[in-house]
């Protein structure tokens, strides 16, 4: 009980007295009522403290993972405007790893070292940042399988694949004919396709036109990307759509498998002051895309080969070097040429999320300005299509009647419904951005069952597997945009937060509150055993096909190629070899190719050189990483290991001497006495790799 509700008792006690004993002097009454209220208040606060402590104790034990023990789930939270992905353990909320995707990361050298730079290549050149919104686990038969994690790039539309055996980004595909890859990278139940839809309509192909020609010239596209073969992501086809804003998507499943649903807003086609002008229509749409029909039309040659400009970047599994390939065409489908490929379902009002329940029958929209949560029925939609229950047509796309597809509406759910997840037990949970709560309701009866306040302004919520056919419905994670007074102040900018809620019982229970990095929009989670045991511990040195690999100390060295100087170097506890380099001249570009020749789990070395206008690199055991360095002044510059790897980590260092251009100092690479003696021993045995190149 709170002080406020105790006050309510106080005043009602007062009223009671007033009614029953109207003749008593008012003052006596006040004193009597005050005394009662004080007792009530005291008793209440005492019980409250006790109950809270008991609750808190319970909650703590439910999220407590003792030192040395593993979490039950891996959770992958998007990093929002930091452009990366964070892996957390649940229920503890422990941060396990920041996975570099679209943003350069000086902590590891991602996007700074030569091997990974091509991953960030786009038609706009090297793009060192993006905005990630939605993580999506690959699925088999509609269930997350722990093979890959996909993540969208929202700003420069891209999709990325993260390999969950290494937790490394292995592939990035740019999406052409698009602007704002927001409805992405949601998967079909077999991971045959992931999708990306334009958030912002633009001229397609993009062109220099007046913005006021929006209605004539601006279009949207829906991209279907083949995703089930690592290294081979590609745009299978695009569908040209009217110039609206496309927001979110989810695949059908079970009976609706083969369909994809996308929300859209700004059907008003406003191009200025959208806040006002795109909120006029009472209903916008969900687009229902028939994938099989699209595939058929593509097979019949109805998709036009359309010029497109985009990059496909792949990290080679053997060399650990990324290559970027430019592509020039896509197949574009016009719904007018392929009847039955898209239908519009009217949906109130400026819908945001669209979520399909585990049975595949219900399609739930989050109408952020709507007063209800509208739920469409897939079977009713099919009947409406068969009956041609159309109310109109938008650029060749039939609009179904609202009443012909709607299954029900959740009444008075709260304010600002955004996203819905499912527990697999017939319940749905919807985030309410404006009223800052998670609302639990029942599929089929649409009744609200429970509410949980969250702090504050929740965006997405996530149940492990909660958008799949088999949710693990034990926990719900609420990802909140605003934390205000929740944590110790850290200046004007505060962390976003995640809150873990127990949903195993009838009533939701708040368990844990932890700050997050960047702004997680969506997240995915999966039982740890589906990933844990497949985790790679080190890269086999014998499999390292990087042309600049150095597999033994004896193989290290230095060589000049015009103005380029290549250093082949190994790192092992606790030295580099070679560790003294001379003969570098001003005007040279130096490439340090460092191979970590350790073959042991978690033995990582780093490499940094003084004055480098780059970053350091971190090198996993068995891997080779190349740091480019352009010296700007003459002198002697130390380099050192940046990862505290061993007792003699501080000894893990070397020097590189830079002489004036045209100097006669010979190009030499010395190794330390210890490395040198090891080299001699190594030289007596046959070497798999020839000396410095
Ligand atoms: Cu609602 Cu980008 Cu999915 Cu943010 S999005 S919350
Ligand atoms: Cu190697 Cu520190």
XYZ file of C-alpha atoms and ligand atoms in Angstrom:
701
model
C 0.000 0.000 0.000
C 1.236 3.458 -0.771
C 1.003 6.696 1.183
C -1.492 7.915 -1.369
C -3.878 4.997 -0.874
C -3.508 5.367 2.880
C -4.610 8.973 2.435
C -7.639 7.744 0.539
C -8.522 5.611 3.557
C -7.961 8.614 5.769
C -10.444 10.703 3.836
C -12.986 7.922 3.538
C -12.739 7.284 7.278
C -13.360 10.974 7.742
C -16.423 10.804 5.499
C -17.693 7.761 7.341
C -17.499 9.576 10.662
C -19.171 12.637 9.210
C -22.124 10.604 8.008
C -22.628 8.409 11.052
C -22.051 10.936 13.825
C -23.061 14.243 12.363
C -23.470 15.940 15.743
C -19.977 15.489 17.108
C -17.760 18.538 16.997
C -15.644 18.623 13.859
C -12.338 18.939 15.684
C -12.871 15.734 17.697
C -13.717 14.007 14.474
C -10.553 15.179 12.817
C -8.438 13.971 15.703
C -10.182 10.594 15.811
C -9.896 10.124 12.064
C -6.283 11.247 12.152
C -5.464 8.727 14.857
C -7.089 5.886 12.924
C -5.386 6.936 9.756
C -2.055 7.129 11.515
C -2.487 3.584 12.765
C -3.531 2.426 9.308
C -0.647 4.280 7.730
C 1.861 2.879 10.186
C 0.576 -0.666 9.845
C 0.515 -0.370 6.074
C 3.997 0.996 5.667
C 5.317 -1.667 7.994
C 3.651 -4.460 6.002
C 4.653 -2.775 2.757
C 8.313 -2.726 3.676
C 8.158 -6.328 4.734
C 6.319 -7.445 1.591
C 8.651 -5.464 -0.643
C 11.687 -7.016 0.962
C 10.242 -10.477 0.560
C 9.346 -9.711 -3.071
C 12.751 -8.219 -3.740
C 14.394 -11.251 -2.142
C 12.356 -13.524 -4.380
C 13.143 -11.500 -7.444
C 16.849 -11.414 -6.603
C 17.021 -15.187 -6.240
C 15.250 -15.593 -9.579
C 17.871 -13.610 -11.468
C 20.871 -14.629 -9.404
C 23.367 -16.672 -11.363
C 26.145 -17.668 -8.970
C 29.727 -16.818 -9.967
C 31.047 -19.448 -12.337
C 27.635 -20.549 -13.540
C 26.065 -19.898 -16.901
C 22.920 -18.012 -17.743
C 19.910 -19.865 -19.055
C 19.474 -17.747 -22.197
C 21.526 -15.755 -24.627
C 19.785 -12.470 -25.403
C 20.816 -10.364 -28.379
C 19.876 -6.711 -28.054
C 20.280 -4.338 -30.931
C 22.547 -1.416 -30.152
C 20.312 1.161 -31.840
C 22.312 4.228 -32.756
C 25.616 2.581 -31.795
C 25.206 0.320 -34.835
C 26.188 -2.902 -33.077
C 24.634 -5.847 -31.228
C 24.990 -6.707 -27.552
C 24.900 -10.262 -26.251
C 23.563 -10.502 -22.699
C 22.943 -13.449 -20.425
C 19.445 -13.881 -19.015
C 18.165 -13.886 -16.352
C 21.239 -12.171 -14.882
C 21.385 -9.261 -17.346
C 25.167 -9.698 -17.575
C 26.723 -8.174 -20.678
C 28.697 -10.903 -22.462
C 29.878 -9.264 -25.646
C 29.518 -6.310 -27.941
C 29.379 -7.701 -31.466
C 30.704 -5.248 -34.057
C 28.492 -4.971 -37.107
C 28.012 -1.644 -38.882
C 30.130 0.667 -36.758
C 33.881 0.847 -36.522
C 34.998 -0.386 -33.149
C 38.372 0.768 -31.843
C 38.068 -1.763 -29.046
C 38.695 -4.598 -31.502
C 39.839 -2.862 -34.662
C 36.634 -3.791 -36.541
C 36.438 -1.514 -39.573
C 39.936 -0.167 -38.809
C 42.065 -3.150 -39.729
C 42.634 -4.088 -43.359
C 40.837 -7.439 -43.151
C 37.505 -6.031 -41.947
C 37.366 -2.662 -43.756
C 35.635 -4.099 -46.866
C 32.715 -5.158 -44.639
C 31.713 -1.502 -44.324
C 31.978 -0.726 -48.028
C 28.826 0.690 -49.640
C 27.940 2.532 -52.828
C 28.397 5.708 -50.750
C 31.949 4.636 -50.017
C 33.227 3.435 -46.663
C 30.417 3.984 -44.153
C 31.633 3.637 -40.551
C 28.300 3.762 -38.765
C 24.704 2.651 -38.912
C 21.642 2.459 -36.742
C 20.530 -1.060 -35.819
C 16.966 -1.807 -34.785
C 15.984 -5.435 -35.069
C 17.907 -8.561 -34.255
C 16.430 -11.723 -35.745
C 17.544 -15.305 -35.101
C 17.500 -17.771 -37.968
C 14.739 -20.340 -37.724
C 14.155 -23.953 -38.707
C 10.506 -25.054 -38.887
C 9.449 -21.786 -37.301
C 11.716 -22.118 -34.248
C 14.923 -20.166 -33.557
C 17.830 -22.537 -34.223
C 20.914 -20.642 -33.028
C 22.781 -20.715 -36.345
C 22.792 -17.033 -37.226
C 21.609 -13.695 -36.004
C 20.522 -11.098 -38.548
C 20.465 -7.346 -37.894
C 19.287 -4.468 -40.046
C 21.104 -1.256 -40.885
C 18.465 1.420 -40.766
C 20.301 4.454 -42.121
C 22.176 3.100 -45.128
C 19.836 0.179 -45.746
C 21.701 -3.063 -45.138
C 21.254 -6.468 -43.563
C 23.984 -8.386 -41.764
C 24.568 -11.978 -40.752
C 26.344 -12.830 -37.498
C 27.711 -16.355 -37.186
C 26.798 -17.618 -33.727
C 29.691 -20.068 -33.572
C 32.118 -17.111 -33.521
C 29.841 -14.168 -32.629
C 31.344 -12.355 -35.605
C 29.691 -10.548 -38.480
C 30.359 -12.561 -41.599
C 28.195 -10.932 -44.258
C 26.609 -7.563 -45.060
C 24.271 -6.897 -47.978
C 23.278 -3.389 -49.017
C 19.652 -2.886 -50.071
C 19.300 -0.857 -53.270
C 16.204 1.151 -54.257
C 15.496 1.825 -50.610
C 15.870 4.484 -47.924
C 15.681 3.525 -44.287
C 15.819 -0.267 -43.940
C 13.524 -0.371 -40.918
C 11.095 -3.270 -41.529
C 14.000 -5.673 -41.445
C 15.483 -8.326 -41.154
C 12.497 -10.472 -40.185
C 12.704 -14.067 -41.343
C 10.425 -16.677 -42.843
C 10.051 -19.824 -40.683
C 12.667 -21.659 -42.787
C 15.070 -18.686 -43.111
C 14.667 -18.900 -46.880
C 14.088 -15.156 -46.895
C 14.735 -12.240 -44.636
C 13.147 -8.931 -45.618
C 13.849 -5.232 -45.769
C 11.307 -2.520 -46.586
C 11.845 1.166 -47.260
C 10.915 3.304 -44.318
C 11.182 6.483 -46.386
C 9.799 6.545 -49.877
C 12.183 8.102 -52.371
C 12.393 8.413 -56.139
C 13.240 4.951 -57.494
C 15.732 5.008 -59.073
C 16.837 7.954 -56.957
C 16.913 11.185 -58.949
C 17.132 14.952 -58.696
C 13.432 15.878 -58.503
C 11.422 18.434 -56.550
C 10.282 17.076 -53.186
C 6.846 18.501 -53.975
C 6.490 15.863 -56.702
C 6.260 13.263 -53.935
C 2.976 11.754 -55.111
C 4.154 11.262 -58.683
C 7.769 10.314 -58.133
C 8.267 8.705 -54.730
C 7.951 4.957 -54.191
C 8.611 2.271 -51.626
C 10.069 -1.188 -52.101
C 9.829 -4.479 -50.244
C 12.969 -6.595 -50.609
C 13.039 -10.369 -50.194
C 16.576 -11.502 -49.455
C 17.758 -15.100 -49.715
C 19.328 -15.911 -46.360
C 19.680 -19.647 -45.876
C 23.146 -19.956 -47.436
C 25.992 -18.257 -45.614
C 28.069 -16.031 -47.885
C 25.351 -15.968 -50.530
C 22.794 -13.443 -49.336
C 21.215 -11.691 -52.280
C 18.104 -9.781 -53.241
C 15.837 -12.458 -54.642
C 13.283 -9.865 -55.781
C 11.858 -6.485 -54.872
C 8.217 -5.398 -54.988
C 7.531 -1.804 -56.071
C 5.038 -0.238 -53.669
C 3.127 3.051 -53.396
C 5.000 5.972 -51.848
C 4.064 5.406 -48.195
C 6.251 4.830 -45.130
C 6.832 1.121 -44.465
C 7.424 0.374 -40.824
C 7.616 -3.209 -39.635
C 7.047 -6.735 -40.835
C 6.619 -10.321 -39.745
C 6.308 -13.565 -41.649
C 3.269 -15.779 -41.508
C 3.683 -19.194 -39.915
C 1.729 -22.454 -39.774
C -1.343 -21.849 -41.945
C -0.096 -18.368 -42.929
C 3.386 -19.652 -43.837
C 4.136 -18.277 -47.299
C 2.773 -14.818 -46.474
C 4.520 -11.751 -45.147
C 2.904 -8.811 -43.384
C 4.181 -5.228 -43.350
C 2.759 -2.193 -41.572
C 2.731 1.194 -43.214
C 1.870 4.735 -42.213
C 1.728 8.043 -44.025
C -0.770 6.700 -46.524
C -1.545 10.425 -46.711
C 1.736 10.709 -48.662
C 2.807 13.772 -46.723
C 6.340 14.984 -47.312
C 6.517 17.773 -44.749
C 5.455 18.071 -41.088
C 4.618 14.368 -40.997
C 3.822 14.634 -37.296
C 0.662 16.437 -38.312
C 0.110 15.576 -41.928
C 0.696 11.842 -41.719
C -1.811 11.393 -38.880
C -4.917 12.418 -40.813
C -6.252 9.081 -42.000
C -8.263 7.061 -39.558
C -6.769 3.891 -40.924
C -3.547 3.066 -42.720
C -2.692 -0.404 -43.946
C -1.000 -3.695 -43.322
C 0.295 -5.115 -46.616
C -0.152 -8.883 -46.911
C 2.343 -10.265 -49.420
C 1.816 -13.694 -50.961
C 5.404 -14.954 -51.297
C 4.463 -18.034 -53.341
C 2.595 -15.840 -55.813
C 5.607 -13.528 -56.035
C 7.918 -16.495 -56.645
C 5.622 -17.715 -59.394
C 5.547 -14.332 -61.111
C 9.332 -14.127 -60.864
C 9.628 -17.630 -62.372
C 7.302 -16.536 -65.188
C 9.654 -13.672 -65.946
C 7.244 -10.976 -64.758
C 9.872 -9.314 -62.574
C 11.812 -6.783 -64.619
C 15.579 -6.718 -64.449
C 16.118 -3.234 -63.003
C 19.379 -1.359 -62.660
C 20.478 -1.214 -59.053
C 23.684 -0.340 -57.289
C 24.647 -2.162 -54.117
C 27.412 -4.013 -52.308
C 27.631 -7.541 -50.997
C 30.436 -7.966 -48.473
C 31.564 -11.334 -47.178
C 34.151 -12.338 -44.608
C 36.049 -15.300 -46.037
C 35.989 -18.155 -43.547
C 39.523 -19.323 -44.389
C 41.450 -16.098 -44.937
C 39.446 -13.997 -42.465
C 39.636 -11.255 -45.083
C 36.446 -9.544 -46.214
C 35.777 -8.924 -49.880
C 33.300 -6.389 -51.178
C 31.514 -7.036 -54.436
C 29.462 -4.438 -56.298
C 26.211 -5.590 -57.876
C 24.233 -3.888 -60.575
C 20.787 -5.342 -61.015
C 17.701 -6.609 -59.184
C 14.427 -8.193 -60.243
C 11.565 -5.778 -59.612
C 7.975 -6.907 -59.392
C 5.099 -4.489 -60.038
C 1.924 -5.665 -58.241
C -0.052 -4.634 -61.339
C 1.853 -7.255 -63.342
C 1.329 -9.919 -60.682
C -2.268 -9.874 -59.433
C -2.765 -11.404 -55.991
C 0.755 -10.690 -54.803
C -0.218 -7.903 -52.347
C -3.424 -7.003 -50.471
C -3.974 -4.092 -48.120
C -5.682 -4.616 -44.752
C -7.008 -1.320 -43.350
C -5.565 -0.888 -39.867
C -6.017 1.935 -37.324
C -4.074 4.290 -36.899
C -0.502 4.843 -38.081
C 0.336 1.247 -37.116
C 3.881 0.462 -35.963
C 4.430 -3.204 -35.048
C 2.836 -6.154 -36.810
C 3.159 -9.468 -35.022
C 1.883 -12.922 -35.912
C 0.854 -15.233 -33.072
C 2.464 -18.701 -32.694
C -0.517 -20.425 -34.348
C -0.150 -18.238 -37.438
C -3.846 -17.262 -37.398
C -3.703 -13.832 -35.751
C -1.979 -10.760 -37.106
C -1.693 -8.139 -34.382
C -1.090 -4.490 -35.217
C 0.274 -1.833 -32.908
C -1.602 1.311 -33.935
C 0.457 3.826 -32.045
C -2.341 6.419 -32.194
C -5.162 3.850 -31.978
C -7.374 3.371 -28.949
C -7.638 -0.392 -29.479
C -5.297 -3.204 -30.514
C -6.705 -4.493 -33.797
C -6.191 -8.183 -34.575
C -6.694 -9.526 -38.087
C -7.542 -13.153 -38.806
C -5.577 -14.960 -41.493
C -8.421 -17.369 -42.286
C -10.882 -14.469 -42.563
C -8.414 -12.649 -44.780
C -8.249 -15.632 -47.119
C -12.031 -15.830 -47.261
C -12.249 -12.092 -47.933
C -9.787 -12.491 -50.805
C -11.795 -15.419 -52.219
C -15.021 -13.378 -51.839
C -13.346 -10.308 -53.334
C -14.459 -8.275 -50.320
C -12.569 -5.228 -51.583
C -13.437 -1.653 -50.678
C -11.032 0.002 -53.110
C -7.771 -0.298 -54.947
C -4.477 1.551 -54.444
C -2.237 1.487 -57.501
C -3.377 -1.988 -58.460
C -3.393 -3.317 -54.878
C -6.855 -4.410 -53.633
C -7.893 -2.999 -50.241
C -9.858 -5.533 -48.189
C -12.799 -4.405 -46.038
C -11.799 -3.862 -42.395
C -14.769 -5.875 -41.145
C -13.943 -8.773 -43.442
C -10.505 -9.431 -41.953
C -10.713 -8.246 -38.370
C -10.868 -10.972 -35.724
C -11.225 -8.720 -32.736
C -10.034 -5.622 -30.967
C -8.477 -5.416 -27.531
C -10.465 -2.635 -25.856
C -8.839 -0.086 -23.544
C -5.436 -1.721 -23.675
C -3.547 1.409 -22.602
C -1.986 4.245 -24.555
C 0.331 3.964 -27.512
C 0.446 0.238 -28.343
C 3.637 -0.566 -30.263
C 4.767 -4.182 -30.244
C 3.328 -7.566 -29.291
C 5.011 -10.831 -28.291
C 3.499 -14.184 -27.354
C 4.118 -16.731 -24.583
C 2.899 -19.833 -26.453
C 0.138 -20.337 -23.857
C -2.527 -18.328 -25.617
C -1.482 -14.958 -24.238
C -0.176 -11.873 -25.927
C 1.819 -9.034 -24.390
C 1.799 -5.552 -25.869
C 4.091 -2.638 -25.084
C 2.381 0.682 -24.391
C 4.739 3.512 -25.137
C 2.649 6.396 -23.791
C 1.222 4.754 -20.677
C 4.574 3.005 -19.957
C 3.267 -0.476 -19.317
C 3.229 -4.003 -20.627
C -0.296 -5.309 -21.053
C -1.107 -9.002 -21.065
C -4.225 -10.046 -22.961
C -5.840 -13.206 -24.185
C -5.867 -14.301 -27.817
C -9.391 -15.077 -28.980
C -11.304 -13.334 -26.179
C -9.223 -10.122 -26.420
C -9.647 -9.462 -22.686
C -6.947 -7.655 -20.764
C -5.554 -9.972 -18.073
C -2.788 -8.024 -16.399
C -0.698 -4.864 -16.526
C 2.861 -4.167 -15.453
C 4.202 -0.621 -15.232
C 7.645 -0.241 -16.800
C 10.108 2.629 -16.428
C 9.581 4.422 -18.828
C 8.266 4.638 -22.383
C 8.699 1.056 -23.506
C 9.460 0.334 -27.172
C 9.843 -3.314 -28.063
C 9.330 -6.172 -25.634
C 10.873 -9.593 -26.122
C 10.027 -13.103 -24.997
C 12.615 -15.740 -25.968
C 11.169 -17.189 -29.177
C 8.210 -14.840 -28.651
C 7.812 -14.053 -32.358
C 8.247 -17.694 -33.395
C 6.085 -20.816 -33.396
C 7.523 -22.009 -30.088
C 8.020 -19.295 -27.502
C 9.946 -20.177 -24.345
C 7.409 -18.199 -22.325
C 9.189 -17.770 -19.001
C 10.595 -14.241 -19.213
C 9.717 -11.013 -20.928
C 12.238 -8.251 -21.493
C 10.915 -4.716 -21.679
C 13.215 -2.297 -23.472
C 12.610 1.226 -22.289
C 13.529 4.460 -23.972
C 13.657 6.762 -20.984
C 15.143 6.082 -17.555
C 14.988 9.554 -15.937
C 15.212 8.950 -12.202
C 15.881 5.212 -12.265
C 19.667 5.190 -12.012
C 22.388 7.413 -10.595
C 22.453 10.539 -12.777
C 25.147 10.620 -15.450
C 24.645 14.105 -16.857
C 22.108 15.063 -19.483
C 22.269 11.744 -21.305
C 21.141 8.663 -19.466
C 21.289 5.012 -20.435
C 18.263 3.255 -21.847
C 17.140 0.316 -19.784
C 15.864 -3.212 -19.953
C 13.570 -4.762 -17.393
C 13.149 -8.475 -16.949
C 9.663 -9.655 -16.055
C 8.646 -13.125 -14.916
C 5.667 -14.243 -17.031
C 5.521 -17.856 -15.870
C 2.468 -17.243 -13.649
C -0.912 -15.539 -14.100
C 0.448 -12.197 -12.964
C 3.611 -10.601 -14.253
C 6.407 -10.063 -11.736
C 9.177 -7.513 -12.114
C 12.549 -9.176 -11.518
C 15.403 -7.024 -12.727
C 16.318 -3.650 -14.120
C 19.591 -3.111 -16.003
C 20.995 -0.354 -18.207
C 21.739 -1.107 -21.840
C 24.233 0.230 -24.370
C 22.966 2.389 -27.224
C 19.259 2.116 -27.737
C 18.061 -1.436 -28.036
C 14.952 -1.495 -30.139
C 14.269 -5.155 -30.577
C 15.988 -8.229 -29.148
C 15.960 -11.978 -29.547
C 16.780 -14.683 -27.045
C 17.341 -18.406 -27.188
C 18.165 -21.175 -24.677
C 21.919 -21.105 -24.136
C 22.444 -24.773 -25.012
C 21.460 -24.058 -28.620
C 24.553 -21.885 -29.047
C 26.919 -22.564 -26.152
C 28.284 -25.939 -27.196
C 28.951 -24.860 -30.783
C 31.046 -21.884 -29.754
C 34.445 -21.813 -31.474
C 37.321 -21.648 -28.967
C 40.124 -20.670 -31.336
C 40.857 -20.610 -35.039
C 43.095 -23.432 -36.209
C 46.390 -21.966 -37.323
C 46.695 -24.724 -39.913
C 43.410 -23.497 -41.470
C 44.535 -19.847 -41.592
C 44.676 -19.013 -45.307
C 45.394 -15.304 -44.903
C 48.165 -14.579 -47.457
C 49.944 -12.577 -44.748
C 49.846 -15.276 -42.104
C 53.006 -15.948 -40.113
C 52.784 -19.408 -38.598
C 56.036 -19.445 -36.663
C 58.554 -17.014 -35.266
C 61.076 -18.036 -37.887
C 58.671 -17.074 -40.635
C 58.429 -13.455 -39.539
C 60.181 -10.596 -41.310
C 59.994 -7.296 -43.152
C 59.956 -6.505 -46.878
C 59.609 -3.411 -49.043
C 57.290 -3.132 -52.014
C 57.860 0.388 -53.377
C 56.511 2.765 -50.755
C 54.802 -0.035 -48.896
C 56.495 -1.893 -46.107
C 55.043 -5.199 -44.952
C 55.866 -6.601 -41.535
C 55.056 -10.250 -40.883
C 54.869 -10.742 -37.176
C 53.693 -13.300 -34.658
C 52.250 -12.685 -31.232
C 52.546 -15.274 -28.495
C 52.832 -15.038 -24.710
C 54.737 -12.786 -24.082
C 56.465 -11.330 -27.117
C 56.189 -10.217 -30.687
C 58.637 -11.517 -33.270
C 60.200 -9.617 -34.882
C 60.272 -6.872 -32.249
C 62.840 -4.380 -33.617
C 62.151 -2.911 -37.037
C 64.415 -0.492 -38.898
C 64.614 0.947 -42.388
C 61.106 2.421 -42.535
C 61.145 5.876 -44.171
C 58.892 8.886 -44.085
C 56.477 8.544 -46.980
C 56.134 4.802 -46.432
C 52.935 3.052 -45.525
C 53.555 0.260 -43.079
C 51.346 -2.829 -42.860
C 51.735 -4.782 -39.646
C 50.407 -8.290 -40.364
C 50.144 -9.786 -36.904
C 49.260 -13.447 -36.418
C 48.309 -14.667 -32.974
C 49.831 -18.157 -33.072
C 48.276 -19.240 -29.756
C 46.090 -22.319 -30.000
C 44.207 -21.923 -26.775
C 40.787 -20.560 -25.804
C 40.587 -16.895 -24.824
C 44.292 -16.143 -25.306
C 43.963 -12.925 -27.220
C 46.714 -10.451 -28.058
C 46.421 -6.846 -29.135
C 48.676 -4.583 -31.153
C 48.994 -0.805 -31.004
C 51.696 1.562 -32.215
C 52.352 5.093 -30.928
C 50.893 7.877 -33.023
C 48.900 5.587 -35.284
C 45.964 7.533 -36.713
C 43.981 4.346 -36.685
C 43.076 2.036 -33.841
C 44.684 -0.920 -32.206
C 43.782 -4.409 -33.326
C 42.745 -7.343 -31.222
C 43.742 -10.708 -32.634
C 41.901 -13.909 -31.766
C 43.987 -17.064 -31.309
C 44.900 -18.431 -34.744
C 43.864 -15.256 -36.620
C 45.807 -12.664 -38.602
C 44.993 -8.960 -38.444
C 46.621 -6.132 -40.366
C 47.077 -2.607 -39.063
C 47.969 0.090 -41.581
C 50.263 2.831 -40.277
C 51.531 5.937 -42.044
C 54.341 7.502 -39.967
C 54.291 11.306 -40.018
C 57.586 12.114 -38.278
C 60.995 10.480 -37.899
C 61.912 8.782 -34.648
C 61.524 5.528 -32.817
C 58.040 4.354 -31.990
C 57.077 1.665 -29.535
C 54.384 -0.900 -30.218
C 52.863 -3.098 -27.567
C 50.242 -5.690 -26.738
C 46.991 -4.050 -25.656
C 45.340 -7.090 -24.069
C 46.671 -8.156 -20.674
C 47.505 -11.666 -21.779
C 50.072 -12.971 -19.317
C 52.294 -12.181 -16.353
C 54.839 -10.686 -18.758
C 52.250 -8.784 -20.777
C 54.011 -5.524 -19.949
C 57.138 -6.964 -21.587
C 55.218 -7.674 -24.771
C 56.521 -4.768 -26.838
C 58.856 -3.709 -29.633
C 60.197 -0.676 -31.539
C 59.931 0.574 -35.074
C 62.451 3.155 -36.299
C 61.399 5.734 -38.886
C 64.132 7.503 -40.892
C 63.912 10.409 -43.358
C 62.902 9.650 -46.932
C 65.913 8.393 -48.940
C 67.797 7.278 -45.812
C 70.358 4.482 -46.161
C 69.261 2.638 -43.023
C 68.817 -0.992 -44.071
C 65.431 -2.645 -43.835
C 65.792 -5.109 -40.977
C 63.589 -7.015 -38.637
C 65.240 -8.345 -35.533
C 63.794 -10.756 -33.120
C 64.419 -10.821 -29.403
C 67.076 -13.176 -28.090
C 64.455 -15.572 -26.849
C 62.476 -15.511 -30.081
C 65.684 -15.810 -32.032
C 66.705 -18.993 -30.244
C 63.224 -20.345 -30.778
C 63.516 -19.370 -34.454
C 66.710 -21.356 -34.764
C 65.001 -24.366 -33.301
C 62.034 -23.817 -35.596
C 64.323 -23.470 -38.615
C 65.657 -26.947 -38.042
C 62.182 -28.367 -38.604
C 60.390 -28.031 -41.952
C 58.221 -24.898 -42.260
C 54.750 -24.928 -43.734
C 54.955 -21.350 -44.902
C 57.836 -19.707 -46.731
C 59.526 -16.650 -45.295
C 58.465 -13.031 -45.472
C 56.769 -11.898 -48.631
Cu 9.503 0.064 -32.463
Cu 12.699 0.553 -34.920
Cu 11.026 -1.852 -34.151
Cu 12.221 1.201 -32.098
S 11.203 0.112 -33.617
S 10.903 0.657 -30.518
Cu 49.860 -10.279 -25.429
Cu 49.405 -8.825 -23.676
